[in-house]
Amino acid sequence: MKNLKKNSKGYRGYIFSRKIKGLLIPQKVQNLVIRDYANRKKLFFKLSKVEYSFSGSYIMMKSLIKETKTLDGLIIYSINLLPENKSERKYFLNSFLKQKKKIHFALEEIALDNKNKIREIEDIYFVKENSKVI
Amino acid sequence: MENYFTTEEINTQKSLIKKGYFIFDIKEKKLLNEIRDKTLFHVKDWFKKRKIKLKINTNILNNIHKFISIENLNSLRLHVYNKLNLDRKFHENYFFIGKQYIDILCGNEVSMQKKVNLSIQLPKDDSSLLPVHSDVWQGDSPYELVLWIPLVNCAKTKSMYILPKKINKKFQDKLFKYNSTSKIFDEVKGKVKWLDIKYGQGLIFTQNIMHGNVVNLEKTTRWSFNCRFKSLLSPYSGKTIGDFFSPITIRAATRLGMNYEEPKKK
Ligand SMILES: [Fe+2]
């Protein structure tokens, strides 16, 4: 880990404090998934930002855009944490990509490093949103 | 609605509800000194492992910045935190120091945070800041209270601040306008209440009101513990029973209730 620290600005984690698709996933569990992903991908993980619990808040996510320069990228717990509003979602993803930063989704193990991949994320988001879990 | 409280209960609760915090003199000095001595023991141990002989006296905590760099601070903090949290007697002491008021403010059946946090703030250290926040915004239940106990005298920037309750609402609503708490802090920094708490005193506060700290601009180091308590059966939020809280005082009537069995047909 020490070497990782030396050569990297680090990846900021991002988790939710409110329910995710109707389920309250303990922050500890969200962080564990992120930490495990970071270890396996050899990414230097910096403590997670916790989104506010009020519904519809993406204040912490917006604050990450301002922090971009000091990071290599983000590790978001899951694609499900992206804003429900499509243009807000795209704005957020593009803001990072424009600055050549990577966004990782730990649960789905998907890394977003170019614009073409946004479609893949959108496809998964759409299906997650519109399909039934039985 | 009746309020069958004693005068002490009324006054203590009034203080918390009106100001958002309550400062008290610790009666169980022996328990507090035990906690300080244990802390000193683990501090000495950390230095010993690094072959540094630290002369322990009661003022060493205030002056620890003379012996440690900011880079090594978290290692010392984690060492002391882990050792203390393995010690059941430490937890018990911590609770009993505040029990009289936790009983009044939370209820006499409570759950306690499983790990008591330790904060060490060296003068001029900007690596462990807590910008203005309200823990309830990020997954704490609004029914929790924090028991904050310093091992050194804390005042001004060496301590923590809390917003006066009457202006909290106005400024917390600006969160959506500014999309950041730092702008809120810029507006309220002249209005916050710095809590003056000496060694031998304890603080109980609600996390529903914005609070935080800044760089310690005083000459000595802050050492303080904080731990959340809540009424056992009040609503939980992101920090749940079992993973974060543990029930510490389940009383007889509740035990009877949870073990009650209806007559069964044989
Ligand atoms: Fe807090």
PDB file of N, CA, C and O in Angstrom, chain B residues 21-83:
ATOM      1  N   TYR B  21     -26.743  21.508  24.026  1.00  0.00           N
ATOM      2  CA  TYR B  21     -25.673  20.831  24.765  1.00  0.00           C
ATOM      3  C   TYR B  21     -25.829  21.049  26.258  1.00  0.00           C
ATOM      4  O   TYR B  21     -26.578  21.929  26.697  1.00  0.00           O
ATOM      5  N   PHE B  22     -25.104  20.234  27.007  1.00  0.00           N
ATOM      6  CA  PHE B  22     -25.159  20.310  28.466  1.00  0.00           C
ATOM      7  C   PHE B  22     -23.776  19.954  28.992  1.00  0.00           C
ATOM      8  O   PHE B  22     -23.217  18.921  28.634  1.00  0.00           O
ATOM      9  N   ILE B  23     -23.196  20.828  29.795  1.00  0.00           N
ATOM     10  CA  ILE B  23     -21.859  20.573  30.357  1.00  0.00           C
ATOM     11  C   ILE B  23     -22.019  20.275  31.850  1.00  0.00           C
ATOM     12  O   ILE B  23     -22.784  20.957  32.540  1.00  0.00           O
ATOM     13  N   PHE B  24     -21.345  19.252  32.318  1.00  0.00           N
ATOM     14  CA  PHE B  24     -21.486  18.875  33.742  1.00  0.00           C
ATOM     15  C   PHE B  24     -20.129  18.585  34.383  1.00  0.00           C
ATOM     16  O   PHE B  24     -19.160  18.261  33.681  1.00  0.00           O
ATOM     17  N   ASP B  25     -20.094  18.715  35.699  1.00  0.00           N
ATOM     18  CA  ASP B  25     -18.891  18.335  36.442  1.00  0.00           C
ATOM     19  C   ASP B  25     -18.965  16.843  36.723  1.00  0.00           C
ATOM     20  O   ASP B  25     -19.988  16.346  37.205  1.00  0.00           O
ATOM     21  N   ILE B  26     -17.872  16.154  36.403  1.00  0.00           N
ATOM     22  CA  ILE B  26     -17.853  14.700  36.592  1.00  0.00           C
ATOM     23  C   ILE B  26     -17.675  14.397  38.082  1.00  0.00           C
ATOM     24  O   ILE B  26     -16.717  14.867  38.708  1.00  0.00           O
ATOM     25  N   LYS B  27     -18.631  13.649  38.625  1.00  0.00           N
ATOM     26  CA  LYS B  27     -18.532  13.318  40.058  1.00  0.00           C
ATOM     27  C   LYS B  27     -17.595  12.129  40.249  1.00  0.00           C
ATOM     28  O   LYS B  27     -16.885  12.054  41.242  1.00  0.00           O
ATOM     29  N   GLU B  28     -17.601  11.216  39.295  1.00  0.00           N
ATOM     30  CA  GLU B  28     -16.784  10.007  39.432  1.00  0.00           C
ATOM     31  C   GLU B  28     -15.363  10.284  38.947  1.00  0.00           C
ATOM     32  O   GLU B  28     -14.904   9.728  37.952  1.00  0.00           O
ATOM     33  N   LYS B  29     -14.663  11.133  39.672  1.00  0.00           N
ATOM     34  CA  LYS B  29     -13.294  11.534  39.281  1.00  0.00           C
ATOM     35  C   LYS B  29     -12.370  10.315  39.169  1.00  0.00           C
ATOM     36  O   LYS B  29     -11.468  10.285  38.342  1.00  0.00           O
ATOM     37  N   LYS B  30     -12.616   9.332  40.041  1.00  0.00           N
ATOM     38  CA  LYS B  30     -11.753   8.152  40.060  1.00  0.00           C
ATOM     39  C   LYS B  30     -11.833   7.421  38.701  1.00  0.00           C
ATOM     40  O   LYS B  30     -10.816   6.994  38.161  1.00  0.00           O
ATOM     41  N   LEU B  31     -13.037   7.322  38.173  1.00  0.00           N
ATOM     42  CA  LEU B  31     -13.217   6.632  36.884  1.00  0.00           C
ATOM     43  C   LEU B  31     -12.536   7.409  35.766  1.00  0.00           C
ATOM     44  O   LEU B  31     -11.920   6.836  34.864  1.00  0.00           O
ATOM     45  N   LEU B  32     -12.641   8.726  35.835  1.00  0.00           N
ATOM     46  CA  LEU B  32     -12.021   9.570  34.807  1.00  0.00           C
ATOM     47  C   LEU B  32     -10.491   9.441  34.877  1.00  0.00           C
ATOM     48  O   LEU B  32      -9.824   9.287  33.851  1.00  0.00           O
ATOM     49  N   ASN B  33      -9.960   9.493  36.105  1.00  0.00           N
ATOM     50  CA  ASN B  33      -8.506   9.364  36.254  1.00  0.00           C
ATOM     51  C   ASN B  33      -8.017   8.003  35.761  1.00  0.00           C
ATOM     52  O   ASN B  33      -6.951   7.901  35.172  1.00  0.00           O
ATOM     53  N   GLU B  34      -8.840   6.976  35.982  1.00  0.00           N
ATOM     54  CA  GLU B  34      -8.479   5.635  35.502  1.00  0.00           C
ATOM     55  C   GLU B  34      -8.360   5.646  33.980  1.00  0.00           C
ATOM     56  O   GLU B  34      -7.441   5.063  33.406  1.00  0.00           O
ATOM     57  N   ILE B  35      -9.305   6.319  33.323  1.00  0.00           N
ATOM     58  CA  ILE B  35      -9.277   6.413  31.857  1.00  0.00           C
ATOM     59  C   ILE B  35      -8.023   7.175  31.411  1.00  0.00           C
ATOM     60  O   ILE B  35      -7.325   6.769  30.484  1.00  0.00           O
ATOM     61  N   ARG B  36      -7.730   8.251  32.106  1.00  0.00           N
ATOM     62  CA  ARG B  36      -6.538   9.023  31.727  1.00  0.00           C
ATOM     63  C   ARG B  36      -5.269   8.187  31.931  1.00  0.00           C
ATOM     64  O   ARG B  36      -4.382   8.171  31.074  1.00  0.00           O
ATOM     65  N   ASP B  37      -5.216   7.454  33.059  1.00  0.00           N
ATOM     66  CA  ASP B  37      -4.019   6.647  33.328  1.00  0.00           C
ATOM     67  C   ASP B  37      -3.846   5.543  32.285  1.00  0.00           C
ATOM     68  O   ASP B  37      -2.739   5.252  31.846  1.00  0.00           O
ATOM     69  N   LYS B  38      -4.955   4.931  31.891  1.00  0.00           N
ATOM     70  CA  LYS B  38      -4.883   3.892  30.854  1.00  0.00           C
ATOM     71  C   LYS B  38      -4.386   4.495  29.546  1.00  0.00           C
ATOM     72  O   LYS B  38      -3.574   3.897  28.836  1.00  0.00           O
ATOM     73  N   THR B  39      -4.891   5.674  29.234  1.00  0.00           N
ATOM     74  CA  THR B  39      -4.469   6.349  28.006  1.00  0.00           C
ATOM     75  C   THR B  39      -2.958   6.614  28.062  1.00  0.00           C
ATOM     76  O   THR B  39      -2.232   6.316  27.107  1.00  0.00           O
ATOM     77  N   LEU B  40      -2.503   7.124  29.189  1.00  0.00           N
ATOM     78  CA  LEU B  40      -1.078   7.423  29.350  1.00  0.00           C
ATOM     79  C   LEU B  40      -0.240   6.152  29.192  1.00  0.00           C
ATOM     80  O   LEU B  40       0.819   6.162  28.554  1.00  0.00           O
ATOM     81  N   PHE B  41      -0.760   5.059  29.735  1.00  0.00           N
ATOM     82  CA  PHE B  41      -0.037   3.783  29.641  1.00  0.00           C
ATOM     83  C   PHE B  41       0.150   3.382  28.166  1.00  0.00           C
ATOM     84  O   PHE B  41       1.242   3.013  27.742  1.00  0.00           O
ATOM     85  N   HIS B  42      -0.937   3.501  27.388  1.00  0.00           N
ATOM     86  CA  HIS B  42      -0.850   3.092  25.978  1.00  0.00           C
ATOM     87  C   HIS B  42      -0.007   4.076  25.152  1.00  0.00           C
ATOM     88  O   HIS B  42       0.643   3.675  24.189  1.00  0.00           O
ATOM     89  N   VAL B  43      -0.016   5.335  25.546  1.00  0.00           N
ATOM     90  CA  VAL B  43       0.823   6.325  24.862  1.00  0.00           C
ATOM     91  C   VAL B  43       2.296   5.955  25.084  1.00  0.00           C
ATOM     92  O   VAL B  43       3.091   5.877  24.148  1.00  0.00           O
ATOM     93  N   LYS B  44       2.603   5.687  26.345  1.00  0.00           N
ATOM     94  CA  LYS B  44       3.983   5.334  26.700  1.00  0.00           C
ATOM     95  C   LYS B  44       4.425   4.082  25.929  1.00  0.00           C
ATOM     96  O   LYS B  44       5.537   4.005  25.402  1.00  0.00           O
ATOM     97  N   ASP B  45       3.507   3.129  25.869  1.00  0.00           N
ATOM     98  CA  ASP B  45       3.768   1.868  25.181  1.00  0.00           C
ATOM     99  C   ASP B  45       4.080   2.093  23.694  1.00  0.00           C
ATOM    100  O   ASP B  45       4.990   1.481  23.139  1.00  0.00           O
ATOM    101  N   TRP B  46       3.319   2.978  23.055  1.00  0.00           N
ATOM    102  CA  TRP B  46       3.539   3.268  21.626  1.00  0.00           C
ATOM    103  C   TRP B  46       4.943   3.851  21.423  1.00  0.00           C
ATOM    104  O   TRP B  46       5.654   3.458  20.500  1.00  0.00           O
ATOM    105  N   PHE B  47       5.335   4.752  22.297  1.00  0.00           N
ATOM    106  CA  PHE B  47       6.665   5.355  22.179  1.00  0.00           C
ATOM    107  C   PHE B  47       7.756   4.316  22.483  1.00  0.00           C
ATOM    108  O   PHE B  47       8.786   4.288  21.826  1.00  0.00           O
ATOM    109  N   LYS B  48       7.461   3.464  23.462  1.00  0.00           N
ATOM    110  CA  LYS B  48       8.442   2.440  23.857  1.00  0.00           C
ATOM    111  C   LYS B  48       8.746   1.508  22.682  1.00  0.00           C
ATOM    112  O   LYS B  48       9.896   1.140  22.436  1.00  0.00           O
ATOM    113  N   LYS B  49       7.680   1.158  21.940  1.00  0.00           N
ATOM    114  CA  LYS B  49       7.852   0.277  20.779  1.00  0.00           C
ATOM    115  C   LYS B  49       8.754   0.927  19.741  1.00  0.00           C
ATOM    116  O   LYS B  49       9.342   0.248  18.900  1.00  0.00           O
ATOM    117  N   ARG B  50       8.824   2.221  19.767  1.00  0.00           N
ATOM    118  CA  ARG B  50       9.688   2.947  18.838  1.00  0.00           C
ATOM    119  C   ARG B  50      10.983   3.387  19.507  1.00  0.00           C
ATOM    120  O   ARG B  50      11.669   4.294  19.048  1.00  0.00           O
ATOM    121  N   LYS B  51      11.238   2.731  20.623  1.00  0.00           N
ATOM    122  CA  LYS B  51      12.483   2.959  21.382  1.00  0.00           C
ATOM    123  C   LYS B  51      12.652   4.420  21.832  1.00  0.00           C
ATOM    124  O   LYS B  51      13.753   4.968  21.857  1.00  0.00           O
ATOM    125  N   ILE B  52      11.535   5.041  22.124  1.00  0.00           N
ATOM    126  CA  ILE B  52      11.596   6.410  22.661  1.00  0.00           C
ATOM    127  C   ILE B  52      11.083   6.357  24.092  1.00  0.00           C
ATOM    128  O   ILE B  52       9.971   5.865  24.349  1.00  0.00           O
ATOM    129  N   LYS B  53      11.908   6.812  24.992  1.00  0.00           N
ATOM    130  CA  LYS B  53      11.484   6.784  26.396  1.00  0.00           C
ATOM    131  C   LYS B  53      10.759   8.088  26.710  1.00  0.00           C
ATOM    132  O   LYS B  53      11.354   9.162  26.667  1.00  0.00           O
ATOM    133  N   LEU B  54       9.485   7.965  26.965  1.00  0.00           N
ATOM    134  CA  LEU B  54       8.698   9.162  27.230  1.00  0.00           C
ATOM    135  C   LEU B  54       8.452   9.270  28.726  1.00  0.00           C
ATOM    136  O   LEU B  54       7.980   8.328  29.352  1.00  0.00           O
ATOM    137  N   LYS B  55       8.816  10.413  29.285  1.00  0.00           N
ATOM    138  CA  LYS B  55       8.590  10.593  30.723  1.00  0.00           C
ATOM    139  C   LYS B  55       7.125  10.974  30.928  1.00  0.00           C
ATOM    140  O   LYS B  55       6.661  12.006  30.445  1.00  0.00           O
ATOM    141  N   ILE B  56       6.415  10.081  31.599  1.00  0.00           N
ATOM    142  CA  ILE B  56       4.977  10.303  31.747  1.00  0.00           C
ATOM    143  C   ILE B  56       4.671  11.182  32.955  1.00  0.00           C
ATOM    144  O   ILE B  56       5.096  10.905  34.069  1.00  0.00           O
ATOM    145  N   ASN B  57       3.982  12.254  32.690  1.00  0.00           N
ATOM    146  CA  ASN B  57       3.409  13.050  33.779  1.00  0.00           C
ATOM    147  C   ASN B  57       2.058  13.568  33.297  1.00  0.00           C
ATOM    148  O   ASN B  57       1.707  13.378  32.124  1.00  0.00           O
ATOM    149  N   THR B  58       1.302  14.186  34.163  1.00  0.00           N
ATOM    150  CA  THR B  58      -0.076  14.536  33.799  1.00  0.00           C
ATOM    151  C   THR B  58      -0.144  15.594  32.696  1.00  0.00           C
ATOM    152  O   THR B  58      -1.175  15.782  32.075  1.00  0.00           O
ATOM    153  N   ASN B  59       0.964  16.255  32.452  1.00  0.00           N
ATOM    154  CA  ASN B  59       0.926  17.295  31.427  1.00  0.00           C
ATOM    155  C   ASN B  59       1.406  16.816  30.056  1.00  0.00           C
ATOM    156  O   ASN B  59       1.407  17.579  29.091  1.00  0.00           O
ATOM    157  N   ILE B  60       1.789  15.542  30.004  1.00  0.00           N
ATOM    158  CA  ILE B  60       2.379  15.039  28.752  1.00  0.00           C
ATOM    159  C   ILE B  60       1.364  15.067  27.603  1.00  0.00           C
ATOM    160  O   ILE B  60       1.722  15.310  26.449  1.00  0.00           O
ATOM    161  N   LEU B  61       0.089  14.847  27.918  1.00  0.00           N
ATOM    162  CA  LEU B  61      -0.920  14.827  26.848  1.00  0.00           C
ATOM    163  C   LEU B  61      -1.020  16.210  26.201  1.00  0.00           C
ATOM    164  O   LEU B  61      -1.048  16.335  24.975  1.00  0.00           O
ATOM    165  N   ASN B  62      -1.045  17.236  27.026  1.00  0.00           N
ATOM    166  CA  ASN B  62      -1.074  18.615  26.520  1.00  0.00           C
ATOM    167  C   ASN B  62       0.122  18.916  25.623  1.00  0.00           C
ATOM    168  O   ASN B  62       0.028  19.732  24.706  1.00  0.00           O
ATOM    169  N   ASN B  63       1.244  18.264  25.944  1.00  0.00           N
ATOM    170  CA  ASN B  63       2.493  18.599  25.246  1.00  0.00           C
ATOM    171  C   ASN B  63       2.960  17.540  24.264  1.00  0.00           C
ATOM    172  O   ASN B  63       4.110  17.580  23.820  1.00  0.00           O
ATOM    173  N   ILE B  64       2.087  16.628  23.897  1.00  0.00           N
ATOM    174  CA  ILE B  64       2.517  15.487  23.075  1.00  0.00           C
ATOM    175  C   ILE B  64       3.083  15.945  21.716  1.00  0.00           C
ATOM    176  O   ILE B  64       3.909  15.262  21.117  1.00  0.00           O
ATOM    177  N   HIS B  65       2.644  17.097  21.235  1.00  0.00           N
ATOM    178  CA  HIS B  65       3.128  17.601  19.938  1.00  0.00           C
ATOM    179  C   HIS B  65       4.643  17.853  19.947  1.00  0.00           C
ATOM    180  O   HIS B  65       5.255  17.963  18.885  1.00  0.00           O
ATOM    181  N   LYS B  66       5.207  17.938  21.140  1.00  0.00           N
ATOM    182  CA  LYS B  66       6.658  18.147  21.207  1.00  0.00           C
ATOM    183  C   LYS B  66       7.412  16.848  20.939  1.00  0.00           C
ATOM    184  O   LYS B  66       8.621  16.842  20.760  1.00  0.00           O
ATOM    185  N   PHE B  67       6.665  15.726  20.952  1.00  0.00           N
ATOM    186  CA  PHE B  67       7.321  14.419  20.831  1.00  0.00           C
ATOM    187  C   PHE B  67       6.883  13.625  19.604  1.00  0.00           C
ATOM    188  O   PHE B  67       7.395  12.559  19.355  1.00  0.00           O
ATOM    189  N   ILE B  68       5.918  14.135  18.875  1.00  0.00           N
ATOM    190  CA  ILE B  68       5.414  13.347  17.730  1.00  0.00           C
ATOM    191  C   ILE B  68       5.133  14.257  16.536  1.00  0.00           C
ATOM    192  O   ILE B  68       4.737  15.420  16.706  1.00  0.00           O
ATOM    193  N   SER B  69       5.340  13.685  15.327  1.00  0.00           N
ATOM    194  CA  SER B  69       5.061  14.477  14.125  1.00  0.00           C
ATOM    195  C   SER B  69       3.628  14.205  13.675  1.00  0.00           C
ATOM    196  O   SER B  69       3.026  13.189  14.046  1.00  0.00           O
ATOM    197  N   ILE B  70       3.113  15.076  12.829  1.00  0.00           N
ATOM    198  CA  ILE B  70       1.749  14.909  12.319  1.00  0.00           C
ATOM    199  C   ILE B  70       1.628  13.590  11.542  1.00  0.00           C
ATOM    200  O   ILE B  70       0.618  12.905  11.630  1.00  0.00           O
ATOM    201  N   GLU B  71       2.704  13.194  10.830  1.00  0.00           N
ATOM    202  CA  GLU B  71       2.670  11.950  10.035  1.00  0.00           C
ATOM    203  C   GLU B  71       2.460  10.723  10.924  1.00  0.00           C
ATOM    204  O   GLU B  71       1.864   9.744  10.503  1.00  0.00           O
ATOM    205  N   ASN B  72       3.008  10.757  12.134  1.00  0.00           N
ATOM    206  CA  ASN B  72       2.897   9.579  13.015  1.00  0.00           C
ATOM    207  C   ASN B  72       1.689   9.632  13.947  1.00  0.00           C
ATOM    208  O   ASN B  72       1.436   8.685  14.681  1.00  0.00           O
ATOM    209  N   LEU B  73       1.001  10.740  13.898  1.00  0.00           N
ATOM    210  CA  LEU B  73      -0.070  10.945  14.871  1.00  0.00           C
ATOM    211  C   LEU B  73      -1.173   9.890  14.768  1.00  0.00           C
ATOM    212  O   LEU B  73      -1.642   9.359  15.775  1.00  0.00           O
ATOM    213  N   ASN B  74      -1.569   9.564  13.534  1.00  0.00           N
ATOM    214  CA  ASN B  74      -2.675   8.620  13.397  1.00  0.00           C
ATOM    215  C   ASN B  74      -2.311   7.226  13.900  1.00  0.00           C
ATOM    216  O   ASN B  74      -3.151   6.511  14.440  1.00  0.00           O
ATOM    217  N   SER B  75      -1.050   6.877  13.756  1.00  0.00           N
ATOM    218  CA  SER B  75      -0.603   5.582  14.265  1.00  0.00           C
ATOM    219  C   SER B  75      -0.715   5.544  15.795  1.00  0.00           C
ATOM    220  O   SER B  75      -1.191   4.565  16.370  1.00  0.00           O
ATOM    221  N   LEU B  76      -0.314   6.617  16.441  1.00  0.00           N
ATOM    222  CA  LEU B  76      -0.451   6.704  17.904  1.00  0.00           C
ATOM    223  C   LEU B  76      -1.935   6.669  18.288  1.00  0.00           C
ATOM    224  O   LEU B  76      -2.348   5.935  19.184  1.00  0.00           O
ATOM    225  N   ARG B  77      -2.730   7.452  17.574  1.00  0.00           N
ATOM    226  CA  ARG B  77      -4.161   7.534  17.886  1.00  0.00           C
ATOM    227  C   ARG B  77      -4.824   6.152  17.763  1.00  0.00           C
ATOM    228  O   ARG B  77      -5.548   5.718  18.643  1.00  0.00           O
ATOM    229  N   LEU B  78      -4.508   5.461  16.662  1.00  0.00           N
ATOM    230  CA  LEU B  78      -5.119   4.149  16.460  1.00  0.00           C
ATOM    231  C   LEU B  78      -4.662   3.140  17.506  1.00  0.00           C
ATOM    232  O   LEU B  78      -5.435   2.295  17.956  1.00  0.00           O
ATOM    233  N   HIS B  79      -3.395   3.236  17.890  1.00  0.00           N
ATOM    234  CA  HIS B  79      -2.874   2.329  18.918  1.00  0.00           C
ATOM    235  C   HIS B  79      -3.664   2.506  20.214  1.00  0.00           C
ATOM    236  O   HIS B  79      -4.176   1.541  20.789  1.00  0.00           O
ATOM    237  N   VAL B  80      -3.781   3.742  20.660  1.00  0.00           N
ATOM    238  CA  VAL B  80      -4.477   4.018  21.926  1.00  0.00           C
ATOM    239  C   VAL B  80      -5.965   3.655  21.796  1.00  0.00           C
ATOM    240  O   VAL B  80      -6.540   3.001  22.671  1.00  0.00           O
ATOM    241  N   TYR B  81      -6.561   4.030  20.675  1.00  0.00           N
ATOM    242  CA  TYR B  81      -7.984   3.753  20.424  1.00  0.00           C
ATOM    243  C   TYR B  81      -8.268   2.242  20.445  1.00  0.00           C
ATOM    244  O   TYR B  81      -9.185   1.779  21.104  1.00  0.00           O
ATOM    245  N   ASN B  82      -7.430   1.480  19.739  1.00  0.00           N
ATOM    246  CA  ASN B  82      -7.658   0.031  19.687  1.00  0.00           C
ATOM    247  C   ASN B  82      -7.470  -0.620  21.051  1.00  0.00           C
ATOM    248  O   ASN B  82      -8.268  -1.460  21.463  1.00  0.00           O
ATOM    249  N   LYS B  83      -6.416  -0.241  21.733  1.00  0.00           N
ATOM    250  CA  LYS B  83      -6.153  -0.837  23.059  1.00  0.00           C
ATOM    251  C   LYS B  83      -7.283  -0.504  24.027  1.00  0.00           C
ATOM    252  O   LYS B  83      -7.781  -1.382  24.726  1.00  0.00           O
TER     253      LYS B  83
END
